[in-house]
Short mmCIF file of C-alpha atoms in Angstrom, two decimals:
data_model
loop_
_atom_site.label_atom_id
_atom_site.label_comp_id
_atom_site.label_asym_id
_atom_site.label_seq_id
_atom_site.Cartn_x
_atom_site.Cartn_y
_atom_site.Cartn_z
CA UNK A 431 -24.26 -2.97 -5.14
CA UNK A 432 -21.18 -2.69 -7.22
CA UNK A 433 -20.53 -6.40 -7.26
CA UNK A 434 -23.97 -7.07 -8.35
CA UNK A 435 -23.82 -4.51 -11.25
CA UNK A 436 -20.57 -6.33 -12.31
CA UNK A 437 -22.13 -9.65 -11.96
CA UNK A 438 -24.97 -8.67 -14.33
CA UNK A 439 -22.29 -7.22 -16.89
CA UNK A 440 -20.68 -10.73 -16.70
CA UNK A 441 -24.15 -12.22 -17.52
CA UNK A 442 -24.64 -9.71 -20.25
CA UNK A 443 -21.14 -10.69 -21.85
CA UNK A 444 -21.88 -14.32 -21.91
CA UNK A 445 -25.36 -13.91 -23.30
CA UNK A 446 -23.89 -11.64 -25.96
CA UNK A 447 -21.55 -14.45 -27.09
CA UNK A 448 -24.45 -16.80 -27.25
CA UNK A 449 -26.62 -14.50 -29.24
CA UNK A 450 -24.26 -12.79 -31.42
CA UNK A 451 -21.14 -15.05 -31.75
CA UNK A 452 -17.47 -14.47 -31.03
CA UNK A 453 -16.73 -11.87 -33.90
CA UNK A 454 -19.63 -9.38 -33.27
CA UNK A 455 -19.15 -5.96 -32.33
CA UNK A 456 -21.84 -6.21 -29.65
CA UNK A 457 -19.73 -8.93 -27.77
CA UNK A 458 -17.03 -6.41 -27.88
CA UNK A 459 -19.19 -3.77 -26.32
CA UNK A 460 -20.17 -6.02 -23.71
CA UNK A 461 -16.51 -6.83 -22.87
CA UNK A 462 -15.52 -3.09 -22.80
CA UNK A 463 -18.47 -2.31 -20.50
CA UNK A 464 -17.29 -4.84 -18.01
CA UNK A 465 -13.65 -3.68 -18.39
CA UNK A 466 -14.96 -0.18 -17.54
CA UNK A 467 -16.57 -1.26 -14.63
CA UNK A 468 -13.80 -3.13 -13.21
CA UNK A 469 -11.58 -0.04 -13.61
CA UNK A 470 -13.92 2.61 -12.65
CA UNK A 471 -15.67 0.93 -9.75
CA UNK A 472 -13.30 -1.52 -8.28
CA UNK A 473 -9.94 0.06 -9.61
CA UNK A 474 -9.00 -3.56 -11.00
CA UNK A 475 -6.49 -2.51 -13.71
CA UNK A 476 -5.39 -6.03 -14.79
CA UNK A 477 -9.07 -7.17 -15.30
CA UNK A 478 -9.80 -3.79 -17.40
CA UNK A 479 -6.83 -4.56 -19.62
CA UNK A 480 -7.68 -8.44 -19.92
CA UNK A 481 -11.30 -7.70 -20.99
CA UNK A 482 -10.30 -4.73 -23.27
CA UNK A 483 -8.17 -7.03 -25.11
CA UNK A 484 -11.06 -9.50 -25.34
CA UNK A 485 -13.18 -6.76 -26.84
CA UNK A 486 -10.31 -5.86 -29.33
CA UNK A 487 -9.83 -9.47 -30.30
CA UNK A 488 -13.63 -9.75 -30.80
CA UNK A 489 -13.48 -6.72 -33.29
CA UNK A 490 -10.67 -7.91 -35.21
CA UNK A 491 -11.73 -11.70 -35.48
CA UNK A 492 -14.27 -10.90 -38.10
CA UNK A 493 -14.94 -7.95 -40.75
CA UNK A 494 -17.72 -5.71 -39.32
CA UNK A 495 -19.82 -5.39 -42.46
CA UNK A 496 -22.82 -2.86 -42.48
CA UNK A 497 -24.49 -0.20 -44.64
CA UNK A 498 -26.14 1.41 -41.67
CA UNK A 499 -24.58 4.74 -40.74
CA UNK A 500 -25.85 4.38 -37.08
CA UNK A 501 -24.25 0.94 -36.87
CA UNK A 502 -21.06 2.17 -38.21
CA UNK A 503 -21.03 4.94 -35.52
CA UNK A 504 -21.63 2.26 -33.01
CA UNK A 505 -18.65 0.31 -34.04
CA UNK A 506 -16.57 3.24 -33.97
CA UNK A 507 -18.01 3.94 -30.51
CA UNK A 508 -16.79 0.60 -29.30
CA UNK A 509 -13.44 0.85 -30.65
CA UNK A 510 -13.10 4.22 -29.15
CA UNK A 511 -14.06 3.12 -25.80
CA UNK A 512 -11.69 0.09 -25.96
CA UNK A 513 -8.79 2.40 -26.55
CA UNK A 514 -9.92 5.04 -24.01
CA UNK A 515 -10.15 2.29 -21.40
CA UNK A 516 -6.91 0.81 -22.12
CA UNK A 517 -5.24 4.20 -22.10
CA UNK A 518 -6.64 4.77 -18.63
CA UNK A 519 -5.50 1.47 -17.49
CA UNK A 520 -2.06 1.71 -18.93
CA UNK A 521 -1.59 4.98 -17.35
CA UNK A 522 -2.53 3.50 -13.86
CA UNK A 523 0.17 0.83 -14.54
CA UNK A 524 2.68 3.68 -15.39
CA UNK A 525 2.99 2.25 -19.03
CA UNK A 526 2.87 5.86 -20.38
CA UNK A 527 4.12 4.99 -23.99
CA UNK A 528 1.42 2.34 -24.20
CA UNK A 529 -1.22 4.72 -22.78
CA UNK A 530 -0.15 7.47 -25.25
CA UNK A 531 -0.62 5.16 -28.11
CA UNK A 532 -4.05 3.96 -26.98
CA UNK A 533 -5.24 7.45 -26.39
CA UNK A 534 -4.16 8.72 -29.64
CA UNK A 535 -5.96 5.83 -31.44
CA UNK A 536 -9.11 6.88 -29.41
CA UNK A 537 -8.73 10.46 -30.35
CA UNK A 538 -8.35 9.38 -34.01
CA UNK A 539 -11.36 7.35 -33.91
CA UNK A 540 -13.29 10.10 -32.33
CA UNK A 541 -12.54 12.70 -34.89
CA UNK A 542 -13.39 10.24 -37.67
CA UNK A 543 -16.88 9.44 -35.79
CA UNK A 544 -17.61 13.14 -35.10
CA UNK A 545 -17.77 13.53 -39.10
CA UNK A 546 -20.79 11.18 -39.22
CA UNK A 547 -24.14 12.91 -39.76
CA UNK A 548 -25.97 10.58 -37.12
CA UNK A 549 -23.63 11.80 -34.36
CA UNK A 550 -24.44 14.83 -32.51
CA UNK A 551 -22.07 17.52 -32.00
CA UNK A 552 -22.79 17.46 -28.14
CA UNK A 553 -21.72 13.66 -28.24
CA UNK A 554 -18.61 14.44 -30.14
CA UNK A 555 -17.76 17.44 -27.76
CA UNK A 556 -18.17 15.14 -24.63
CA UNK A 557 -15.76 12.76 -25.98
CA UNK A 558 -13.26 15.47 -27.08
CA UNK A 559 -13.29 16.73 -23.53
CA UNK A 560 -12.79 13.33 -21.93
CA UNK A 561 -9.94 12.61 -24.15
CA UNK A 562 -8.28 15.88 -23.73
CA UNK A 563 -8.44 15.77 -20.17
CA UNK A 564 -6.95 11.99 -20.13
CA UNK A 565 -4.09 13.25 -22.29
CA UNK A 566 -3.43 16.28 -19.97
CA UNK A 567 -3.09 13.77 -16.85
CA UNK A 568 -0.91 11.40 -19.07
CA UNK A 569 1.42 14.27 -19.99
CA UNK A 570 1.57 15.55 -16.36
CA UNK A 571 2.65 12.10 -15.24
CA UNK A 572 5.39 12.27 -17.80
CA UNK A 573 6.34 15.57 -16.47
CA UNK A 574 5.42 17.22 -19.67
CA UNK A 575 3.83 20.17 -17.85
CA UNK A 576 3.31 22.66 -20.83
CA UNK A 577 1.76 20.10 -22.83
CA UNK A 578 -0.48 18.82 -20.07
CA UNK A 579 -1.64 22.57 -19.29
CA UNK A 580 -2.42 22.95 -22.97
CA UNK A 581 -4.66 19.81 -23.19
CA UNK A 582 -6.50 20.68 -19.94
CA UNK A 583 -7.03 24.27 -21.04
CA UNK A 584 -8.57 22.87 -24.12
CA UNK A 585 -10.95 20.73 -21.98
CA UNK A 586 -11.96 23.70 -19.97
CA UNK A 587 -12.71 25.93 -23.03
CA UNK A 588 -14.79 22.99 -24.69
CA UNK A 589 -16.53 22.50 -21.36
CA UNK A 590 -17.24 26.24 -20.88
CA UNK A 591 -18.40 26.74 -24.42
CA UNK A 592 -20.86 23.92 -24.47
CA UNK A 593 -21.94 23.35 -20.88
CA UNK A 594 -21.53 26.96 -19.31
CA UNK A 595 -19.05 28.44 -16.72
CA UNK A 596 -20.72 26.51 -13.60
CA UNK A 597 -20.59 23.03 -15.08
CA UNK A 598 -19.55 20.55 -12.50
CA UNK A 599 -17.64 18.95 -15.26
CA UNK A 600 -15.22 21.65 -14.81
CA UNK A 601 -14.37 20.88 -11.17
CA UNK A 602 -11.75 17.80 -11.83
CA UNK A 603 -10.30 19.70 -14.69
CA UNK A 604 -9.48 22.81 -12.89
CA UNK A 605 -8.21 20.53 -10.11
CA UNK A 606 -5.93 18.55 -12.59
CA UNK A 607 -4.67 22.03 -13.83
CA UNK A 608 -3.92 23.07 -10.20
CA UNK A 609 -2.06 19.67 -9.54
CA UNK A 610 0.02 20.23 -12.65
CA UNK A 611 1.13 23.55 -11.44
CA UNK A 612 1.82 22.27 -8.13
CA UNK A 613 4.00 19.45 -9.64
CA UNK A 614 6.63 21.77 -11.11
CA UNK A 615 8.35 21.83 -7.79
CA UNK A 616 10.66 24.71 -7.16
CA UNK A 617 9.13 26.48 -10.22
CA UNK A 618 5.54 25.91 -9.11
CA UNK A 619 3.36 28.86 -9.07
CA UNK A 620 1.36 28.44 -6.13
CA UNK A 621 -0.84 31.49 -6.49
CA UNK A 622 -1.99 30.08 -9.86
CA UNK A 623 -2.48 26.57 -8.49
CA UNK A 624 -4.82 28.14 -5.47
CA UNK A 625 -6.58 30.04 -8.32
CA UNK A 626 -7.46 26.78 -10.15
CA UNK A 627 -8.65 25.08 -6.81
CA UNK A 628 -10.57 28.05 -5.87
CA UNK A 629 -12.46 28.08 -9.31
CA UNK A 630 -13.33 24.38 -8.57
CA UNK A 631 -14.56 25.00 -5.03
CA UNK A 632 -16.62 28.03 -6.31
CA UNK A 633 -18.14 25.83 -9.12
CA UNK A 634 -18.84 23.26 -6.23
CA UNK A 635 -20.49 25.84 -4.12
CA UNK A 636 -22.88 26.94 -7.02
CA UNK A 637 -23.99 23.29 -7.69
CA UNK A 638 -23.95 21.70 -4.26
CA UNK A 639 -25.57 22.56 -1.00
CA UNK A 640 -23.53 23.77 1.99
CA UNK A 641 -22.59 20.76 4.08
CA UNK A 642 -22.53 18.43 1.09
CA UNK A 643 -19.74 15.77 0.87
CA UNK A 644 -18.89 17.18 -2.88
CA UNK A 645 -18.13 20.64 -1.39
CA UNK A 646 -16.00 19.29 1.41
CA UNK A 647 -13.73 17.48 -1.09
CA UNK A 648 -13.13 20.41 -2.94
CA UNK A 649 -12.44 22.23 0.49
CA UNK A 650 -9.80 19.75 1.26
CA UNK A 651 -8.08 20.00 -2.06
CA UNK A 652 -8.14 23.82 -1.60
CA UNK A 653 -6.89 23.57 2.18
CA UNK A 654 -3.90 21.33 0.69
CA UNK A 655 -3.02 23.99 -1.77
CA UNK A 656 -2.92 26.70 0.92
CA UNK A 657 -0.79 24.53 3.13
CA UNK A 658 1.84 24.22 0.52
CA UNK A 659 2.46 27.98 0.45
CA UNK A 660 4.12 27.90 3.75
CA UNK A 661 2.83 31.58 5.07
CA UNK A 662 0.77 32.32 8.14
CA UNK A 663 -2.17 33.95 6.03
CA UNK A 664 -2.11 30.89 3.85
CA UNK A 665 -2.22 28.44 6.78
CA UNK A 666 -5.27 30.45 8.36
CA UNK A 667 -7.05 29.96 5.14
CA UNK A 668 -6.07 26.37 4.97
CA UNK A 669 -7.28 25.75 8.49
CA UNK A 670 -10.82 27.29 7.84
CA UNK A 671 -11.21 24.89 4.75
CA UNK A 672 -10.25 22.09 6.74
CA UNK A 673 -12.69 22.87 9.38
CA UNK A 674 -15.33 23.21 6.70
CA UNK A 675 -14.53 19.77 5.51
CA UNK A 676 -14.02 18.10 9.01
CA UNK A 677 -17.77 19.35 9.98
CA UNK A 678 -19.20 17.91 6.78
CA UNK A 679 -17.45 14.42 7.23
CA UNK A 680 -18.31 14.21 10.97
CA UNK A 681 -21.95 14.97 10.14
CA UNK A 682 -22.29 12.84 7.05
CA UNK A 683 -19.88 9.78 7.97
CA UNK A 684 -19.26 10.19 11.81
CA UNK A 685 -15.88 10.58 13.73
CA UNK A 686 -14.75 6.98 13.03
CA UNK A 687 -14.57 7.20 9.34
CA UNK A 688 -11.37 7.19 7.01
CA UNK A 689 -12.08 10.53 5.39
CA UNK A 690 -12.71 12.23 8.72
CA UNK A 691 -9.69 10.85 10.39
CA UNK A 692 -7.58 12.02 7.27
CA UNK A 693 -8.71 15.54 7.73
CA UNK A 694 -8.02 15.12 11.55
CA UNK A 695 -4.29 14.25 10.58
CA UNK A 696 -4.15 17.21 8.27
CA UNK A 697 -5.43 19.73 11.09
CA UNK A 698 -2.73 18.09 13.57
CA UNK A 699 0.13 18.61 10.82
CA UNK A 700 -1.42 22.33 10.25
CA UNK A 701 -1.35 23.00 14.06
CA UNK A 702 2.33 21.84 14.16
CA UNK A 703 3.32 24.30 11.43
CA UNK A 704 1.43 27.15 13.20
CA UNK A 705 3.28 26.25 16.39
CA UNK A 706 0.47 24.95 18.22
CA UNK A 707 2.02 21.69 19.40
CA UNK A 708 -0.03 20.95 22.30
CA UNK A 709 -3.26 21.26 20.17
CA UNK A 710 -1.88 19.06 17.64
CA UNK A 711 -0.92 16.29 20.31
CA UNK A 712 -4.53 16.60 21.58
CA UNK A 713 -5.96 15.98 18.10
CA UNK A 714 -3.64 12.97 17.18
CA UNK A 715 -4.39 11.27 20.77
CA UNK A 716 -8.13 11.64 20.20
CA UNK A 717 -7.91 9.98 17.06
CA UNK A 718 -6.12 7.04 18.25
CA UNK A 719 -8.93 4.83 19.44
CA UNK A 720 -11.04 5.78 16.18
CA UNK A 721 -8.18 4.68 14.00
CA UNK A 722 -7.88 1.41 16.17
CA UNK A 723 -11.38 0.76 15.54
CA UNK A 724 -11.45 1.56 11.88
CA UNK A 725 -7.98 0.27 10.67
CA UNK A 726 -7.03 -2.31 13.46
CA UNK A 727 -4.55 -2.06 16.35
CA UNK A 728 -1.52 -3.00 14.21
CA UNK A 729 -1.95 -0.57 11.17
CA UNK A 730 0.36 2.00 9.69
CA UNK A 731 -2.26 4.64 10.63
CA UNK A 732 -1.86 4.08 14.46
CA UNK A 733 1.94 3.57 14.09
CA UNK A 734 2.39 6.88 12.25
CA UNK A 735 0.33 8.60 14.88
CA UNK A 736 2.37 7.42 17.64
CA UNK A 737 5.41 8.39 15.60
CA UNK A 738 4.03 11.92 14.87
CA UNK A 739 3.28 12.60 18.51
CA UNK A 740 7.03 11.34 19.47
CA UNK A 741 8.24 13.91 16.99
CA UNK A 742 6.42 16.64 18.30
CA UNK A 743 7.46 15.82 21.92
CA UNK A 744 10.97 15.62 20.50
CA UNK A 745 10.74 19.15 18.89
CA UNK A 746 9.71 20.32 22.62
CA UNK A 747 12.66 18.44 24.07
CA UNK A 748 10.31 16.47 26.04
CA UNK A 749 12.64 13.33 25.53
CA UNK A 750 10.76 10.86 28.09
CA UNK A 751 7.39 11.58 26.40
CA UNK A 752 8.83 11.06 23.00
CA UNK A 753 10.64 7.93 23.92
CA UNK A 754 7.09 6.41 24.91
CA UNK A 755 5.43 7.32 21.85
CA UNK A 756 8.38 6.09 19.68
CA UNK A 757 8.17 2.69 21.57
CA UNK A 758 4.61 2.39 20.98
CA UNK A 759 5.28 2.84 17.13
CA UNK A 760 8.20 0.39 17.37
CA UNK A 761 5.88 -2.16 19.00
CA UNK A 762 3.45 -2.06 16.27
CA UNK A 763 5.86 -1.99 13.48
CA UNK A 764 7.77 -4.90 14.82
CA UNK A 765 4.59 -6.87 15.16
CA UNK A 766 3.37 -5.77 11.64
CA UNK A 767 6.53 -5.82 9.48
CA UNK A 768 8.92 -7.96 11.74
CA UNK A 769 12.39 -6.68 13.57
CA UNK A 770 14.34 -6.33 10.46
CA UNK A 771 11.95 -4.31 8.33
CA UNK A 772 13.37 -0.84 7.24
CA UNK A 773 10.44 1.15 9.27
CA UNK A 774 11.17 -1.02 12.29
CA UNK A 775 14.90 -0.44 12.20
CA UNK A 776 14.42 3.25 11.78
CA UNK A 777 12.08 3.59 14.71
CA UNK A 778 14.64 1.45 16.98
CA UNK A 779 17.43 3.79 15.82
CA UNK A 780 15.56 6.77 17.04
CA UNK A 781 14.90 4.90 20.34
CA UNK A 782 18.62 4.03 20.57
CA UNK A 783 19.39 7.68 20.17
CA UNK A 784 17.07 8.89 22.73
CA UNK A 785 18.34 6.00 25.30
CA UNK A 786 21.90 7.24 24.55
CA UNK A 787 20.99 10.46 26.37
CA UNK A 788 22.23 10.09 30.01
CA UNK A 789 18.99 11.65 31.37
CA UNK A 790 16.94 9.13 29.71
CA UNK A 791 19.37 6.12 30.18
CA UNK A 792 19.22 6.70 33.89
CA UNK A 793 15.66 6.58 34.36
CA UNK A 794 14.37 4.19 31.44
CA UNK A 795 15.70 0.66 30.43
CA UNK A 796 15.41 -0.88 27.01
CA UNK A 797 12.64 -3.60 26.75
CA UNK A 798 13.51 -7.14 26.15
CA UNK A 799 12.46 -7.08 22.42
CA UNK A 800 14.51 -3.71 21.80
CA UNK A 801 17.51 -5.21 23.44
CA UNK A 802 17.45 -8.36 21.35
CA UNK A 803 16.81 -6.57 18.02
CA UNK A 804 19.77 -4.11 18.65
CA UNK A 805 22.17 -7.13 19.21
CA UNK A 806 24.42 -7.96 16.27
CA UNK A 807 23.19 -11.11 14.22
CA UNK A 808 24.66 -14.34 15.39
CA UNK A 809 27.64 -15.62 13.13
CA UNK A 810 29.22 -19.17 13.62
CA UNK A 811 32.40 -18.09 11.81
CA UNK A 812 35.24 -17.08 14.40
CA UNK A 813 37.63 -14.53 12.99
#
């Protein structure tokens, strides 16, 4: 469906060029709609930038003359959308300086447009909220946490004032504010972060029915926040929210879905932290066949699962079982990345350390692949 929609937008752009010509603002509008679709639905950042540049060139190639206030508002709307999309795309590319300049231009145009009588206050407020949220995210990426929080709190205040306390538009903003708090590292206030994520989950609960995917997604974010606290009570809360999300994902998507498997892995990590190692191993082993089916037999997800199982066995001093798990991980990584990749060498180093243990060395031997990989590289120079 997404590909079909983009195909129609491409047609729309071609027709706009034929009907209106190269320098018309409606051609620029078609370009920016196409750019936004590529970015929002496909995450094609380069295409978004390319089509935004086309839109901007179309606007600059001719003077946009009109006496109509409504048409002037439409022209400003196109310009604002161009710079907003550019700001988001540059942010995705980590070109933060370019992103800041683009968003500042979008904000300036938005303020100019809001003063026009044909533009409603509701529409102006919606754009102010979007721009403030994007500026909050941008400053968070630049580690300017105080400025980021200020922008996000402004977005929250505007949303509450014009849409109410239970608006679903508040969910991503509260989550952004929680992520900003978590990003402060050792200075993070985890209680405040959890408060933000709880607000988001509460609003989701008020707007979506029990068992909905939207509610499961806010539950996952909240569970991760509790997991970061590192206390037993917090881990118990994290487990309850993860179980809520897991039940929904299994019901909606089935056991062999990426989201279900991701929550399964989080449940396993949480079980390890709560010193329930056997339960963690059981969860991980049950997920192996599903991961192989979804991602393929030589994927990172399967390799990492074997590595995690090996690490748990290692923490329990079950060296033989740990060695078997790490060997499976090494086999996948050597096939996927080659023998000299960093990940493969790290796994081989772990295997070598385990094989150095006399108890293991007497009962197990290196495989032919491991033996060849551990040999020094051939050198024709005699020293």
